[in-house]
CSV table of C-alpha atoms in Angstrom, one decimal:
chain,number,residue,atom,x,y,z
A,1,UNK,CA,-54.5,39.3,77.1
A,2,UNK,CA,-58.3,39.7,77.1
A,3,UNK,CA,-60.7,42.4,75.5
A,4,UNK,CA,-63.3,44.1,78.1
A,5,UNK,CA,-66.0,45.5,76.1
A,6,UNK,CA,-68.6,47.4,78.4
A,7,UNK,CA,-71.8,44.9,79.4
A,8,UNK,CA,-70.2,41.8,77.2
A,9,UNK,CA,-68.0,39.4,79.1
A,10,UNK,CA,-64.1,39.3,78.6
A,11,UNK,CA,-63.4,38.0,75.5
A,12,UNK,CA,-59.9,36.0,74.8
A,13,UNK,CA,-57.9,38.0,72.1
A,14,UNK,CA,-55.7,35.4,70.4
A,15,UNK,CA,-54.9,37.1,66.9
A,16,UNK,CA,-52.9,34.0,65.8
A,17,UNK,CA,-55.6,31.3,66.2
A,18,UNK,CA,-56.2,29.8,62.8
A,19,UNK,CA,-60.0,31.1,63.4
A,20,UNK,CA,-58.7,34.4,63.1
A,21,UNK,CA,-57.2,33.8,59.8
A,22,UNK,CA,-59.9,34.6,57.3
A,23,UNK,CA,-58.5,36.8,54.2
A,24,UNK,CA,-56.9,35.4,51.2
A,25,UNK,CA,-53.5,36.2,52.2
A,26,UNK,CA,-50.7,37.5,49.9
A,27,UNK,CA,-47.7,34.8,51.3
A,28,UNK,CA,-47.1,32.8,48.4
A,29,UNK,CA,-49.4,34.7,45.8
A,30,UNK,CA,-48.9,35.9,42.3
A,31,UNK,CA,-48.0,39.7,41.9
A,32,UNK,CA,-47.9,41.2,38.5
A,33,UNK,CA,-46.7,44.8,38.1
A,34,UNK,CA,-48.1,46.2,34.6
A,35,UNK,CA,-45.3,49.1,34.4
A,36,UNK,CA,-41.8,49.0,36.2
A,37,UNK,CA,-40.9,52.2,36.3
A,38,UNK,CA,-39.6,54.0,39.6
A,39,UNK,CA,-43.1,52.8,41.8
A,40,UNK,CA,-43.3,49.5,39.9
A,41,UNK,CA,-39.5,48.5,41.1
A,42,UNK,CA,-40.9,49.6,45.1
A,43,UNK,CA,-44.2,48.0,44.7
A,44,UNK,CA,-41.8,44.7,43.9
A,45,UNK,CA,-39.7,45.3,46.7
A,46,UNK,CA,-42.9,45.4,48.8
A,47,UNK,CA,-44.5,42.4,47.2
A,48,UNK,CA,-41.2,40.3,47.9
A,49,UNK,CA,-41.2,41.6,51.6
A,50,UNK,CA,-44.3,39.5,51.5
A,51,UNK,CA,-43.3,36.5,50.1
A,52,UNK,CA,-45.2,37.1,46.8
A,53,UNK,CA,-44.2,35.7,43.5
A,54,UNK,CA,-43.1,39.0,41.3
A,55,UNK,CA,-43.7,39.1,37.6
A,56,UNK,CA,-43.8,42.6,35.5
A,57,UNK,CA,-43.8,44.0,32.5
A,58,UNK,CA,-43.0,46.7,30.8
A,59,UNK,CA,-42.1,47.8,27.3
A,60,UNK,CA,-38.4,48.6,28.2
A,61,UNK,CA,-38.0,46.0,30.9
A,62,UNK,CA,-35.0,43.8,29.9
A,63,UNK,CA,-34.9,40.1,31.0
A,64,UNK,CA,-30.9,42.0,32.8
A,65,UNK,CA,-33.1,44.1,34.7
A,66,UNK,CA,-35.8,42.0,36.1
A,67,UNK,CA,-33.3,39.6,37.1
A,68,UNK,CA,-31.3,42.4,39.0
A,69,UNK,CA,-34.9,43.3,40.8
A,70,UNK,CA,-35.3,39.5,41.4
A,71,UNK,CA,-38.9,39.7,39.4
A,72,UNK,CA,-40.1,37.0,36.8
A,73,UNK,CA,-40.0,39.2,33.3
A,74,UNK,CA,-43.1,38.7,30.9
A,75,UNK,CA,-42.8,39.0,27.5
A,76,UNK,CA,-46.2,40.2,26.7
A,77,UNK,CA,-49.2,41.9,28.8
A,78,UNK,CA,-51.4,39.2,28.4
A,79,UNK,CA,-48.7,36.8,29.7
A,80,UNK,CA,-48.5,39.0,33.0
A,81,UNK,CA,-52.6,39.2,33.5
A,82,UNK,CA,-52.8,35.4,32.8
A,83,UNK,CA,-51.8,34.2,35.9
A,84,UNK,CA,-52.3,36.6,38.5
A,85,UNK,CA,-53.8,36.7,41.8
A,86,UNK,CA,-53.2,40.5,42.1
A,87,UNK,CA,-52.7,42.9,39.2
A,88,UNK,CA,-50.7,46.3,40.3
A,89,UNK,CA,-51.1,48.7,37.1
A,90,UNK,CA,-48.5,51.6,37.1
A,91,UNK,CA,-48.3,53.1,33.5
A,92,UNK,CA,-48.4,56.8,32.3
A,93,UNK,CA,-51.0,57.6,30.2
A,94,UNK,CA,-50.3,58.2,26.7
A,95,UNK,CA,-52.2,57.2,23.4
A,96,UNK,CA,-50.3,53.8,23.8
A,97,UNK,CA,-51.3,52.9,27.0
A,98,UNK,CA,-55.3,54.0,26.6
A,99,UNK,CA,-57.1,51.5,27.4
A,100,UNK,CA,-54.3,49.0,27.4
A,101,UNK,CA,-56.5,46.9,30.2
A,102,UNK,CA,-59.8,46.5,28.5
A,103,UNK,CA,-62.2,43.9,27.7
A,104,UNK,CA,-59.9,41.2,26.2
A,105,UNK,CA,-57.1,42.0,29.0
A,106,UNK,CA,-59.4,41.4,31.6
A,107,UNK,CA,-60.8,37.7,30.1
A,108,UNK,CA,-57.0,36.7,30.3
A,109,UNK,CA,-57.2,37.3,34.6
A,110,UNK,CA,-58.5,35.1,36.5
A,111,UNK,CA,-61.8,35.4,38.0
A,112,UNK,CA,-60.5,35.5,41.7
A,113,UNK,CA,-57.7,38.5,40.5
A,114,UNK,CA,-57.5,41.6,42.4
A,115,UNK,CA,-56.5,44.3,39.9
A,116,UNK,CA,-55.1,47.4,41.5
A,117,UNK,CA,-55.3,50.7,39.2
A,118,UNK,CA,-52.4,52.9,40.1
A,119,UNK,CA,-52.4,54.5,36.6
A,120,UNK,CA,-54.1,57.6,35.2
A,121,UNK,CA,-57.7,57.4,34.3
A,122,UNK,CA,-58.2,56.2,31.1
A,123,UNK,CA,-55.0,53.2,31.2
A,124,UNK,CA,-57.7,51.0,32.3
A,125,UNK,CA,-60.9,50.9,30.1
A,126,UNK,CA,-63.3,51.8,33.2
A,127,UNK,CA,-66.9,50.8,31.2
A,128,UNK,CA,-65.1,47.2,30.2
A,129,UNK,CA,-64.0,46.8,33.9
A,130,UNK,CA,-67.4,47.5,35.0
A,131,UNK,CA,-68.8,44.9,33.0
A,132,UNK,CA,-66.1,42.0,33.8
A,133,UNK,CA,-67.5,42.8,37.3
C-alpha cells in the first residue's frame, strides 16, 4: 500500500525492507532476569516468545526450576550481568538487595547492555548507574 501525506508525494510503505530494519533487535539476544519470582517467570515467558536466550537468578532459584521454565540458571549475580545484552531487575527491596546493582555490578555488563529497573528504588544504586553512564 502507499502513504499519502498532505503536499508530499505517495510514499511506498514496505515495513519489511531490510532499510526499515534499524533497532538492535531482541531475536537471538541475551536476557538475564535478576529475581525470578512471580513477574521474573512471565518476563521469561515473554523473552522466549521472542526468541531470546533466558538466564536468571535468584537466591532460591534451583537448577529443577529453571530447567522446568526452560531458563539458563546462574549461579552468581555477577555471572547473570556478565553476559547480557539486556538486564530485567525484579527484586524486593530489603537490606539484602540495597544496592545489589552498584558500581562493581555494573563493570561486569557490557557496555552495549540495556538494564531494565523493575525493582524498588534503592535495588539499583541510582548515583553508581549515573556515573557508569
Amino acid at each position: 500500500f502507499e502513504l499519502h501525506i498532505q503536499n508530499f508525494p505517495a510514499i511506498p510503505c514496505n515495513l519489511f525492507a531490510s532499510s526499515y530494519r534499524v533497532g538492535r533487535g531482541m531475536y537471538g539476544r541475551v536476557l538475564s532476569i535478576i529475581g525470578f519470582g512471580k513477574i521474573g517467570k512471565e518476563v521469561a515467558k515473554r523473552g522466549k516468545s521472542f526468541g531470546m536466550q533466558v538466564k536468571a537468578w535468584g537466591r532460591s532459584l534451583s537448577p529443577m526450576e529453571a530447567d522446568l521454565h526452560g531458563v539458563t540458571r546462574c549461579s552468581t549475580l555477577h555471572e547473570a550481568l556478565s553476559h547480557s545484552d539486556y538486564v530485567c531487575v525484579h527484586l524486593p527491596y530489603t537490606p539484602q538487595t540495597r544496592y545489589i546493582i552498584s558500581t562493581e555490578e555494573l563493570k561486569l555488563m557490557p557496555n552495549s547492555s540495556i538494564l531494565i529497573n523493575m525493582a524498588r528504588g534503592g535495588v539499583v544504586d541510582e548515583h553508581a548507574l549515573a556515573l557508569a553512564i
